[in-house]
CSV table of C-alpha atoms and ligand atoms in Angstrom, one decimal:
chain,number,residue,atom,x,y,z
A,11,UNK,CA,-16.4,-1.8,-39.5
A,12,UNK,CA,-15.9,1.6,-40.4
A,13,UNK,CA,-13.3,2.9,-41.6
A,14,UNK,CA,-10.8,4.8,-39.2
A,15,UNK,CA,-8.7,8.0,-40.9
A,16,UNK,CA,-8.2,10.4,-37.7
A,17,UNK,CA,-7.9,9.7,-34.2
A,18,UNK,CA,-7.5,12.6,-31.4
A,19,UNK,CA,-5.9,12.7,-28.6
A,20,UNK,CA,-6.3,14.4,-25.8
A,21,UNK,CA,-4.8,14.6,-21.8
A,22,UNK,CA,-7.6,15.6,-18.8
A,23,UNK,CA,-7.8,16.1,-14.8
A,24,UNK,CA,-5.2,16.0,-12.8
A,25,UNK,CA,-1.4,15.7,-14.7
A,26,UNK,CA,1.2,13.0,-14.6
A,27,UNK,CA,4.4,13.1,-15.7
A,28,UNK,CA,4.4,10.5,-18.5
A,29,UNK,CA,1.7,11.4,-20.4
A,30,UNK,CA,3.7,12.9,-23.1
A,31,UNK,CA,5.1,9.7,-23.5
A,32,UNK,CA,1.4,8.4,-24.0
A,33,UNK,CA,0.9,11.4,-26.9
A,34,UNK,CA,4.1,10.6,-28.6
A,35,UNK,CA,3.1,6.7,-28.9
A,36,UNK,CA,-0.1,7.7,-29.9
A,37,UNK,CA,1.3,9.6,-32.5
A,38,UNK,CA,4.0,7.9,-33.6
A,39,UNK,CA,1.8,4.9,-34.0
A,40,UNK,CA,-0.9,7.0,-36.0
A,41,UNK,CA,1.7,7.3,-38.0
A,42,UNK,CA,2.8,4.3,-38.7
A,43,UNK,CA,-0.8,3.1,-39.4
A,44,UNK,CA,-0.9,6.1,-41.8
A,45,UNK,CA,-3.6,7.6,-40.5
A,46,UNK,CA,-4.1,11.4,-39.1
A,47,UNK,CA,-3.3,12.3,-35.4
A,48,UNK,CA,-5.1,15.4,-34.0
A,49,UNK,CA,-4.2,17.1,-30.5
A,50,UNK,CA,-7.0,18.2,-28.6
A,51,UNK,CA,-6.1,21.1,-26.0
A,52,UNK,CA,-7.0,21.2,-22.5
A,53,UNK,CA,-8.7,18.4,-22.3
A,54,UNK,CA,-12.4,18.1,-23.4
A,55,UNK,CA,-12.3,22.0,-23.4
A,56,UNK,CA,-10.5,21.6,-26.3
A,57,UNK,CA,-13.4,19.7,-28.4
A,58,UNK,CA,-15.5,22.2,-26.9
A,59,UNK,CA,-14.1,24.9,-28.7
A,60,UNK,CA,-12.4,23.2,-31.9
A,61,UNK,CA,-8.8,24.3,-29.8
A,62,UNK,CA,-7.2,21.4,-31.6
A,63,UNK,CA,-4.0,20.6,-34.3
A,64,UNK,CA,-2.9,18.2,-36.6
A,65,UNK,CA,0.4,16.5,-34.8
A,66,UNK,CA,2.9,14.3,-37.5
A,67,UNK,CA,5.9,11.8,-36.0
A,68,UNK,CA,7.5,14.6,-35.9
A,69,UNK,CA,5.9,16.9,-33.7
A,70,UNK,CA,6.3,14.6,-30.7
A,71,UNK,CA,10.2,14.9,-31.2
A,72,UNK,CA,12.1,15.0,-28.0
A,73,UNK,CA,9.3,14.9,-25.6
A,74,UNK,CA,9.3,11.5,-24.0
A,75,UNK,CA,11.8,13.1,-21.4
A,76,UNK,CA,9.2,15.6,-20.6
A,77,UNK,CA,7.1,15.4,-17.6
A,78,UNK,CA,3.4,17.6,-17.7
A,79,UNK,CA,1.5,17.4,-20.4
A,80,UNK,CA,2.2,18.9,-23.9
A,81,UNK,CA,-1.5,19.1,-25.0
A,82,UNK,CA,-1.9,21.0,-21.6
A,83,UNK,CA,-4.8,20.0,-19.4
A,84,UNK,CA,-7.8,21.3,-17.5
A,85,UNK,CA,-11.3,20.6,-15.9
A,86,UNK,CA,-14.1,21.0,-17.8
A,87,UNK,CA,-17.6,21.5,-16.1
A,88,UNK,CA,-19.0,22.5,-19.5
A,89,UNK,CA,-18.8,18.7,-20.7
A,90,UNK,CA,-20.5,17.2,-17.9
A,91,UNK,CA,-23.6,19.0,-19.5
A,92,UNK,CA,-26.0,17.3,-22.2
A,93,UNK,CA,-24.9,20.5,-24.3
A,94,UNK,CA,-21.4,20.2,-23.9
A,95,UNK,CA,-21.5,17.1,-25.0
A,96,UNK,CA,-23.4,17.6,-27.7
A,97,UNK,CA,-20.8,20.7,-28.8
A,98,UNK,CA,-17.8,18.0,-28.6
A,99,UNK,CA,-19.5,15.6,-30.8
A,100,UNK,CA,-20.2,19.0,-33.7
A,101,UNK,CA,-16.2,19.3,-33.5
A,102,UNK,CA,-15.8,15.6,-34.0
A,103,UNK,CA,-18.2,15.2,-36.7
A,104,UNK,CA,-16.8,18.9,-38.7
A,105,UNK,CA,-13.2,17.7,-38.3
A,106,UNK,CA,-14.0,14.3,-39.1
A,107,UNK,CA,-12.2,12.4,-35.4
A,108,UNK,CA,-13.4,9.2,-35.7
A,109,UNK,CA,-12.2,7.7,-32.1
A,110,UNK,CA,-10.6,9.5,-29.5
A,111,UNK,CA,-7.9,8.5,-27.1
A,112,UNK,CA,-8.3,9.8,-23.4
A,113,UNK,CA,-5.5,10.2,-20.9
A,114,UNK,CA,-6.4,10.4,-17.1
A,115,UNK,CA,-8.1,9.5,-14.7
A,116,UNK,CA,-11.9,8.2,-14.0
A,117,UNK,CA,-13.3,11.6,-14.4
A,118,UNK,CA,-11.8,11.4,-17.9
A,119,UNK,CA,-13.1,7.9,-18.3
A,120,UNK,CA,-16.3,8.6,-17.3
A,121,UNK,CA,-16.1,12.2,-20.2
A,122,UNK,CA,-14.7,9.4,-22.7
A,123,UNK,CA,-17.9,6.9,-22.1
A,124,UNK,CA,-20.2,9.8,-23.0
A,125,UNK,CA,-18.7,10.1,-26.1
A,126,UNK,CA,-18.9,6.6,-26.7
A,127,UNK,CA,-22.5,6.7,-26.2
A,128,UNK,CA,-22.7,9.6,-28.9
A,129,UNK,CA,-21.4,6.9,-31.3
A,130,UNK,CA,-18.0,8.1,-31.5
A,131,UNK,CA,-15.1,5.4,-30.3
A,132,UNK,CA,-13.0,6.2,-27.2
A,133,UNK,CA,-10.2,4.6,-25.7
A,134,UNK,CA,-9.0,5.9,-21.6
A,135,UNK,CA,-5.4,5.5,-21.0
A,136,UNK,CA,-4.8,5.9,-17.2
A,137,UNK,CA,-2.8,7.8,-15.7
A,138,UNK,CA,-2.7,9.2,-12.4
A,139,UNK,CA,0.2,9.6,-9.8
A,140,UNK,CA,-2.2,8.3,-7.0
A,141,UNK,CA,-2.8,4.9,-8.2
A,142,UNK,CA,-6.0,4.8,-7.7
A,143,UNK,CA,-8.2,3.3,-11.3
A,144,UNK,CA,-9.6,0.2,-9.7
A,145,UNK,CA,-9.1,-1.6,-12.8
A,146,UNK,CA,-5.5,-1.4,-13.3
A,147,UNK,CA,-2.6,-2.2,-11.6
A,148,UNK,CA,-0.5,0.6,-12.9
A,149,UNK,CA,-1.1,4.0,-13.8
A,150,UNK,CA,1.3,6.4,-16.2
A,151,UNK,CA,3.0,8.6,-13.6
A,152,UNK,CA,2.8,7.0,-9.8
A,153,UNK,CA,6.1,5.3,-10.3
A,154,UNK,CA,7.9,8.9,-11.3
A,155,UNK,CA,5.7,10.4,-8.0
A,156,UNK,CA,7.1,7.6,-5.8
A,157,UNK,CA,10.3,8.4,-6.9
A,158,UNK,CA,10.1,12.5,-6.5
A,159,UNK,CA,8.7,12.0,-3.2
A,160,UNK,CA,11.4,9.3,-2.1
A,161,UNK,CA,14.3,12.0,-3.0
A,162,UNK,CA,12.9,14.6,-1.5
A,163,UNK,CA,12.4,12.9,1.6
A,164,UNK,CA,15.7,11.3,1.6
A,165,UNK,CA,17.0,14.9,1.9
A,166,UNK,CA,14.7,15.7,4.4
A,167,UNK,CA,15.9,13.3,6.7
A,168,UNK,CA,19.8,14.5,6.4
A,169,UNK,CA,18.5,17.4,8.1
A,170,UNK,CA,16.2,16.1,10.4
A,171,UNK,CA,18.9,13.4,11.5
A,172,UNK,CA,21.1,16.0,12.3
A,173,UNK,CA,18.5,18.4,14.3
A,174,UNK,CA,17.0,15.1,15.8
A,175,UNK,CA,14.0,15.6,15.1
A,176,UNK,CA,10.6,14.3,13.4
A,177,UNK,CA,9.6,14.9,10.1
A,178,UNK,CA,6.0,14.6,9.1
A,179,UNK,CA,5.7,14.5,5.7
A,180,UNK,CA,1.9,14.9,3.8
A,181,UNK,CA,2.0,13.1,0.1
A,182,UNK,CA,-0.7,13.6,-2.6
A,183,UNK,CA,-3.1,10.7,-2.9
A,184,UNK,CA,-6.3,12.2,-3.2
A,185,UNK,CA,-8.5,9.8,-1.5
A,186,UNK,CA,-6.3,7.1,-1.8
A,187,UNK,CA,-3.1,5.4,0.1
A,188,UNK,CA,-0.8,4.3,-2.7
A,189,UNK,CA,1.5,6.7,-2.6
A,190,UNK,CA,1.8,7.1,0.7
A,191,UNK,CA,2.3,3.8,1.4
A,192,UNK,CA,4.9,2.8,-1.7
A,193,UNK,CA,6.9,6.2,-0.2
A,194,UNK,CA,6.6,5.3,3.4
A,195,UNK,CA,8.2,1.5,2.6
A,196,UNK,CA,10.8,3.2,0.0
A,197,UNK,CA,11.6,5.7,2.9
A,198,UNK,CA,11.7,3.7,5.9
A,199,UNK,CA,9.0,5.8,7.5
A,200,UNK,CA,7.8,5.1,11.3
A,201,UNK,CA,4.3,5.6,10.6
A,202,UNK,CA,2.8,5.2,7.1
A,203,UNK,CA,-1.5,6.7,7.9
A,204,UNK,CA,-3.5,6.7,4.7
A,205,UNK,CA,-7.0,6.8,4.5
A,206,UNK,CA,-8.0,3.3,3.9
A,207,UNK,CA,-6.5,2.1,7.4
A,208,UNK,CA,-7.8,3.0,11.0
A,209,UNK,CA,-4.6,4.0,13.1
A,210,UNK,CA,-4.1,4.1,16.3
A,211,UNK,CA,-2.1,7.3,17.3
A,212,UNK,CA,-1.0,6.4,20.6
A,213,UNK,CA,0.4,3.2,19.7
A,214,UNK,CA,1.5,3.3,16.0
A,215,UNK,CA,2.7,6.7,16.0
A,216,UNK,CA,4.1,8.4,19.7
A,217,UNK,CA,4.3,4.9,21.2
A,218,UNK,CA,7.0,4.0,18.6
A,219,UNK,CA,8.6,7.7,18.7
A,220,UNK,CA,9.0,7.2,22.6
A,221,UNK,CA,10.5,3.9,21.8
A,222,UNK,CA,12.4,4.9,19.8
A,223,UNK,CA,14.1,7.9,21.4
A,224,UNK,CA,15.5,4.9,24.5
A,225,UNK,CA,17.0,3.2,21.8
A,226,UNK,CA,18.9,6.0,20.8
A,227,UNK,CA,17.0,6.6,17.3
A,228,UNK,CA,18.1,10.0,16.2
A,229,UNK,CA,14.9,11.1,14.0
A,230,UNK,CA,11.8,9.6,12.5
A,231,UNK,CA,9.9,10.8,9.5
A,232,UNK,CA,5.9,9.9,9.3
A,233,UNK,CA,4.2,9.8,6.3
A,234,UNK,CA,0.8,11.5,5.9
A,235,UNK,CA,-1.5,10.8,3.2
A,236,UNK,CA,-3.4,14.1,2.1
A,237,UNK,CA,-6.8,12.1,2.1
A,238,UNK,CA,-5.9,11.7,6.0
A,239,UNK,CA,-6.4,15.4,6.6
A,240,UNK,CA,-4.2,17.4,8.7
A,241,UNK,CA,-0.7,16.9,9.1
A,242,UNK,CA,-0.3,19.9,11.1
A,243,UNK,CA,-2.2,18.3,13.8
A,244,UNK,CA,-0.4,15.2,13.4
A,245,UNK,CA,2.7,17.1,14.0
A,246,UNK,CA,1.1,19.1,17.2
A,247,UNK,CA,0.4,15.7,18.8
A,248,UNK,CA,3.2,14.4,18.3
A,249,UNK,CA,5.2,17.2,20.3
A,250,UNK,CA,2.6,17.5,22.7
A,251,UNK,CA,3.5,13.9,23.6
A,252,UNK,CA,6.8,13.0,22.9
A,253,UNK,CA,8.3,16.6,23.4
A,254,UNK,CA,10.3,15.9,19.8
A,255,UNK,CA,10.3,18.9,17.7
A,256,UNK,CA,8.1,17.7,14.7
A,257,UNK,CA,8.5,19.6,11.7
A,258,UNK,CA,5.6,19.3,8.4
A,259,UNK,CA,6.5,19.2,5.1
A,260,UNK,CA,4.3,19.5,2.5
A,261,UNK,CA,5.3,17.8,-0.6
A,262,UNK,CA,2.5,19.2,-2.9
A,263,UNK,CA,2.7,19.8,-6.5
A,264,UNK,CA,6.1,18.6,-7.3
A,265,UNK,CA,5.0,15.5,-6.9
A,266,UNK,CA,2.9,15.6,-10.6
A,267,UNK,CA,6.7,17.4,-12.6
A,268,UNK,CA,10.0,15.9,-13.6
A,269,UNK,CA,11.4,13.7,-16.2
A,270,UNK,CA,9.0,10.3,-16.4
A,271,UNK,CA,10.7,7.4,-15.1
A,272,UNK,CA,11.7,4.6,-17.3
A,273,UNK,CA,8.8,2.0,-16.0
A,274,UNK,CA,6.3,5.7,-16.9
A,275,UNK,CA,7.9,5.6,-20.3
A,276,UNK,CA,7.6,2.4,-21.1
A,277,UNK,CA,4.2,1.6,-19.5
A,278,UNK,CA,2.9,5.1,-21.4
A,279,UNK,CA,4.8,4.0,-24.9
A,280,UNK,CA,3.0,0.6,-25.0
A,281,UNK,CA,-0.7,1.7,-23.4
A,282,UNK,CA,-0.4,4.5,-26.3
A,283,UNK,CA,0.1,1.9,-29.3
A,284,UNK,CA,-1.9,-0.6,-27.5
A,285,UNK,CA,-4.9,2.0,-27.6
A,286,UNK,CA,-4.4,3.3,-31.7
A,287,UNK,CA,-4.5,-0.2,-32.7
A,288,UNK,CA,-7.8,-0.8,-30.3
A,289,UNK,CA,-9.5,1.8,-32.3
A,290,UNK,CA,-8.8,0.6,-35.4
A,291,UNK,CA,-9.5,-2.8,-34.6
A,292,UNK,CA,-12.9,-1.5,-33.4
A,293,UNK,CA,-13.1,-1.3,-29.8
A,294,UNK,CA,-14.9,1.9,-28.2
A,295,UNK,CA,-15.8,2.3,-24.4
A,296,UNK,CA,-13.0,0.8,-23.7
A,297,UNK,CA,-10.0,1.6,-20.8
A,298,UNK,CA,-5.9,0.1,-21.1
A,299,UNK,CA,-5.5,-1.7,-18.0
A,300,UNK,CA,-2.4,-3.6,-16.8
A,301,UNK,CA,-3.6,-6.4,-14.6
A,302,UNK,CA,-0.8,-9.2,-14.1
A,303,UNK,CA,1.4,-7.2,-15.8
A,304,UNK,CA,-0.2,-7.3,-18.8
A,305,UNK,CA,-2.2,-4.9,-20.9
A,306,UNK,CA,-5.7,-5.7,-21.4
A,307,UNK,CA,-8.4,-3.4,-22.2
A,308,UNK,CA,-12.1,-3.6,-20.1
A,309,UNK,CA,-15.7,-2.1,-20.8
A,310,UNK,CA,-15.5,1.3,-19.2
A,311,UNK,CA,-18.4,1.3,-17.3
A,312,UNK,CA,-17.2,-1.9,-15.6
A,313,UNK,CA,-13.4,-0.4,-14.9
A,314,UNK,CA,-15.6,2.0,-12.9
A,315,UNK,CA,-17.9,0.0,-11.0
A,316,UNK,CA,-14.6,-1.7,-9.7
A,317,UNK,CA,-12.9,-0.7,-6.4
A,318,UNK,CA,-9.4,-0.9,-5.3
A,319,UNK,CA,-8.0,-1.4,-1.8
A,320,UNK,CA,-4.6,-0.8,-0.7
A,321,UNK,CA,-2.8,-4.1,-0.6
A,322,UNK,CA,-2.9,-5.3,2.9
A,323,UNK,CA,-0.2,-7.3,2.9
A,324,UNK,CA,2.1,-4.7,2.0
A,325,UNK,CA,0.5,-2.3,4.8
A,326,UNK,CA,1.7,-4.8,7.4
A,327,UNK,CA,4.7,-5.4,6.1
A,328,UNK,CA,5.5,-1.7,6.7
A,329,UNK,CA,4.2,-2.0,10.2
A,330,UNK,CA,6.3,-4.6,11.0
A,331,UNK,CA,9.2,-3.0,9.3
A,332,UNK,CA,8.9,0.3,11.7
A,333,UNK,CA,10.8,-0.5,14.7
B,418,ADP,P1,-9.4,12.7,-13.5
B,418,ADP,O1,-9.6,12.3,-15.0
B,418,ADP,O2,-8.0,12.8,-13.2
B,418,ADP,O3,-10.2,11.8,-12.6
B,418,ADP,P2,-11.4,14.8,-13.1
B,418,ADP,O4,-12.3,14.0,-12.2
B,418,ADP,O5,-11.2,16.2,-12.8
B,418,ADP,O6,-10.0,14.2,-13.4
B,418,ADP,O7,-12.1,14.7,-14.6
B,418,ADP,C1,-11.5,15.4,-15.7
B,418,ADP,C2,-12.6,15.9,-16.6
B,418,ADP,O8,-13.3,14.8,-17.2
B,418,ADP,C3,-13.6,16.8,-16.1
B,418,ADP,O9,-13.2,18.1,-16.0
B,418,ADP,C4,-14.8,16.6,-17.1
B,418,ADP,O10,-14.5,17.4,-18.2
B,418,ADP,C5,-14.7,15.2,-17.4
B,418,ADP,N1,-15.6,14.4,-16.5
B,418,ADP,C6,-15.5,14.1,-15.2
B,418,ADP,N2,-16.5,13.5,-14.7
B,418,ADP,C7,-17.4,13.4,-15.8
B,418,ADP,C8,-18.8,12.8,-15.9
B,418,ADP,N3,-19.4,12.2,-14.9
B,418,ADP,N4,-19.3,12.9,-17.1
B,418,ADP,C9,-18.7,13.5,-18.1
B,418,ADP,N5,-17.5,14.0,-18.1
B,418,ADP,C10,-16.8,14.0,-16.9
């Protein structure tokens, strides 16, 4: 096995607030191997261009608190490319990288098993606030995102509890229903629609509202998934039918920024270490998975083959819930 004396590091696609976290036990645990840790900026941009910096146990000081991502991130088209490829794998040759570690989402899994394939070992951490890697239970960041959604909605409803009225809220989610669904329990929500389930507007959604209103319930928030599409027209139908003054909310981008969770953290810490020691142990292609609440890591290519449904059982269960 070859010897390993640098490993780099680097965050990609969409952010999640944990993966400093990640870094910092990637580092830290470089460092207690004794070998060199290099940051890569902006994801494979960075290796693109040689944007990249040597980061000691120190340098991570402080930043497990942090939500974003201190290595900054970014999309980069240039990599999908035969050539950009080939540029990434001149940087890691010149500055010596002999495995990288990967934080994001299947787009950066899929960048990480090219590099594989160019002989140089890769590890993907995942992370995501949509929840959505088939072959993991838990992604770095979705636990902070339920919980940022979950307070802003509990605020929404003092005010729409006092107006009596509807709030439709849209959640990030991409083309997935995690989210959505973990807010809408954690929220109470009337209607949870996400794109994995067929709904039935007139009797999930206004015939509960109507119901609702004769027994006296003062307001009702619905949770929209953004891979459902409009919650604008949700909104329209639902005064159109119920007469209830529905107002959207869109929760956008905060969803991705605050201070990581504790479950983040500690999920992030261990998938970090868990990852170093991989690559010096020899594994390459390779993605951190937690399945039965355990870390394991799987063959890239087959983490990506795999699909993930929304748990049914916990869709119904906030069906029957919705009264
Ligand atoms: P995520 O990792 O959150 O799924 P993206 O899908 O945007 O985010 O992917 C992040 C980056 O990973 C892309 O900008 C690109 O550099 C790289 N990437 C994505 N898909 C591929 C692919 N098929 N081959 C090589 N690299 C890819």
């Amino acid at each position: 096995m070859a010897k390993i004396n640098r490993i780099g590091v680097l965050t990609s696609g969409g952010d999640a607030p944990g993966m400093n976290a990640a870094i910092r036990a990637v580092v830290r645990s470089c460092s207690y191997y004794g070998i060199t840790c290099l940051g890569i900026h902006r994801g494979y941009n960075g290796l693109i261009n040689g944007d990249i910096v040597t980061m000691d146990a120190r340098s991570v000081n402080g930043v497990i608190s942090r939500g974003g991502t201190m290595l900054y991130t970014a999309r980069c088209p240039e990599f999908m490319t035969e050539e950009g490829v080939k540029k990434a794998i001149g940087t890691c040759k010149y500055l010596g990288i002999d495995g990288i570690i990967a934080i994001g989402g299947d787009g950066t899994f899929r960048g990480a098993r090219d590099l594989a394939a160019h002989g140089v070992p890769t590890i993907g951490i995942p992370a995501t606030i949509d929840n959505d890697i088939a072959s993991t239970q838990y992604s770095i960041g979705f636990d902070t995102a339920c919980n940022t959604a979950q307070d802003a909605i509990d605020k929404l409803r003092d005010t729409m509890q006092s107006h009596e009225r509807c709030s439709v809220v849209e959640v990030m989610g991409r083309n997935a229903g995690h989210l959505a669904l973990h807010v809408g329990i954690a929220t109470g929500a009337t209607a949870i629609l996400v794109p994995e389930k067929e709904l039935d507007m007139e009797q999930d959604v206004i015939e509960k509202i109507r119901l609702g209103r004769i027994n006296k319930r003062s307001h009702f928030i619905i949770i929209v998934a953004e891979g459902v599409g409009s919650a604008m027209k949700v909104a329209e139908k639902i005064k159109e039918e119920t007469g209830i003054d529905a107002r959207v909310t869109i929760l956008g981008h905060i969803q991705r920024g605050g201070s990581p969770s504790a479950e983040d953290r500690v999920w992030a810490t261990r998938m970090g270490e868990y990852a170093v020691t991989g690559i010096l142990n020899g594994k390459s292609n390779r993605v951190v998975c937690v399945v039965n609440d355990k870390l394991i890591d799987m063959d890239i290519n087959e983490a990506l083959e795999m699909h993930k449904d929304l748990p049914n059982e916990m869709y119904l269960t906030s069906k029957m819930m919705a009264v």
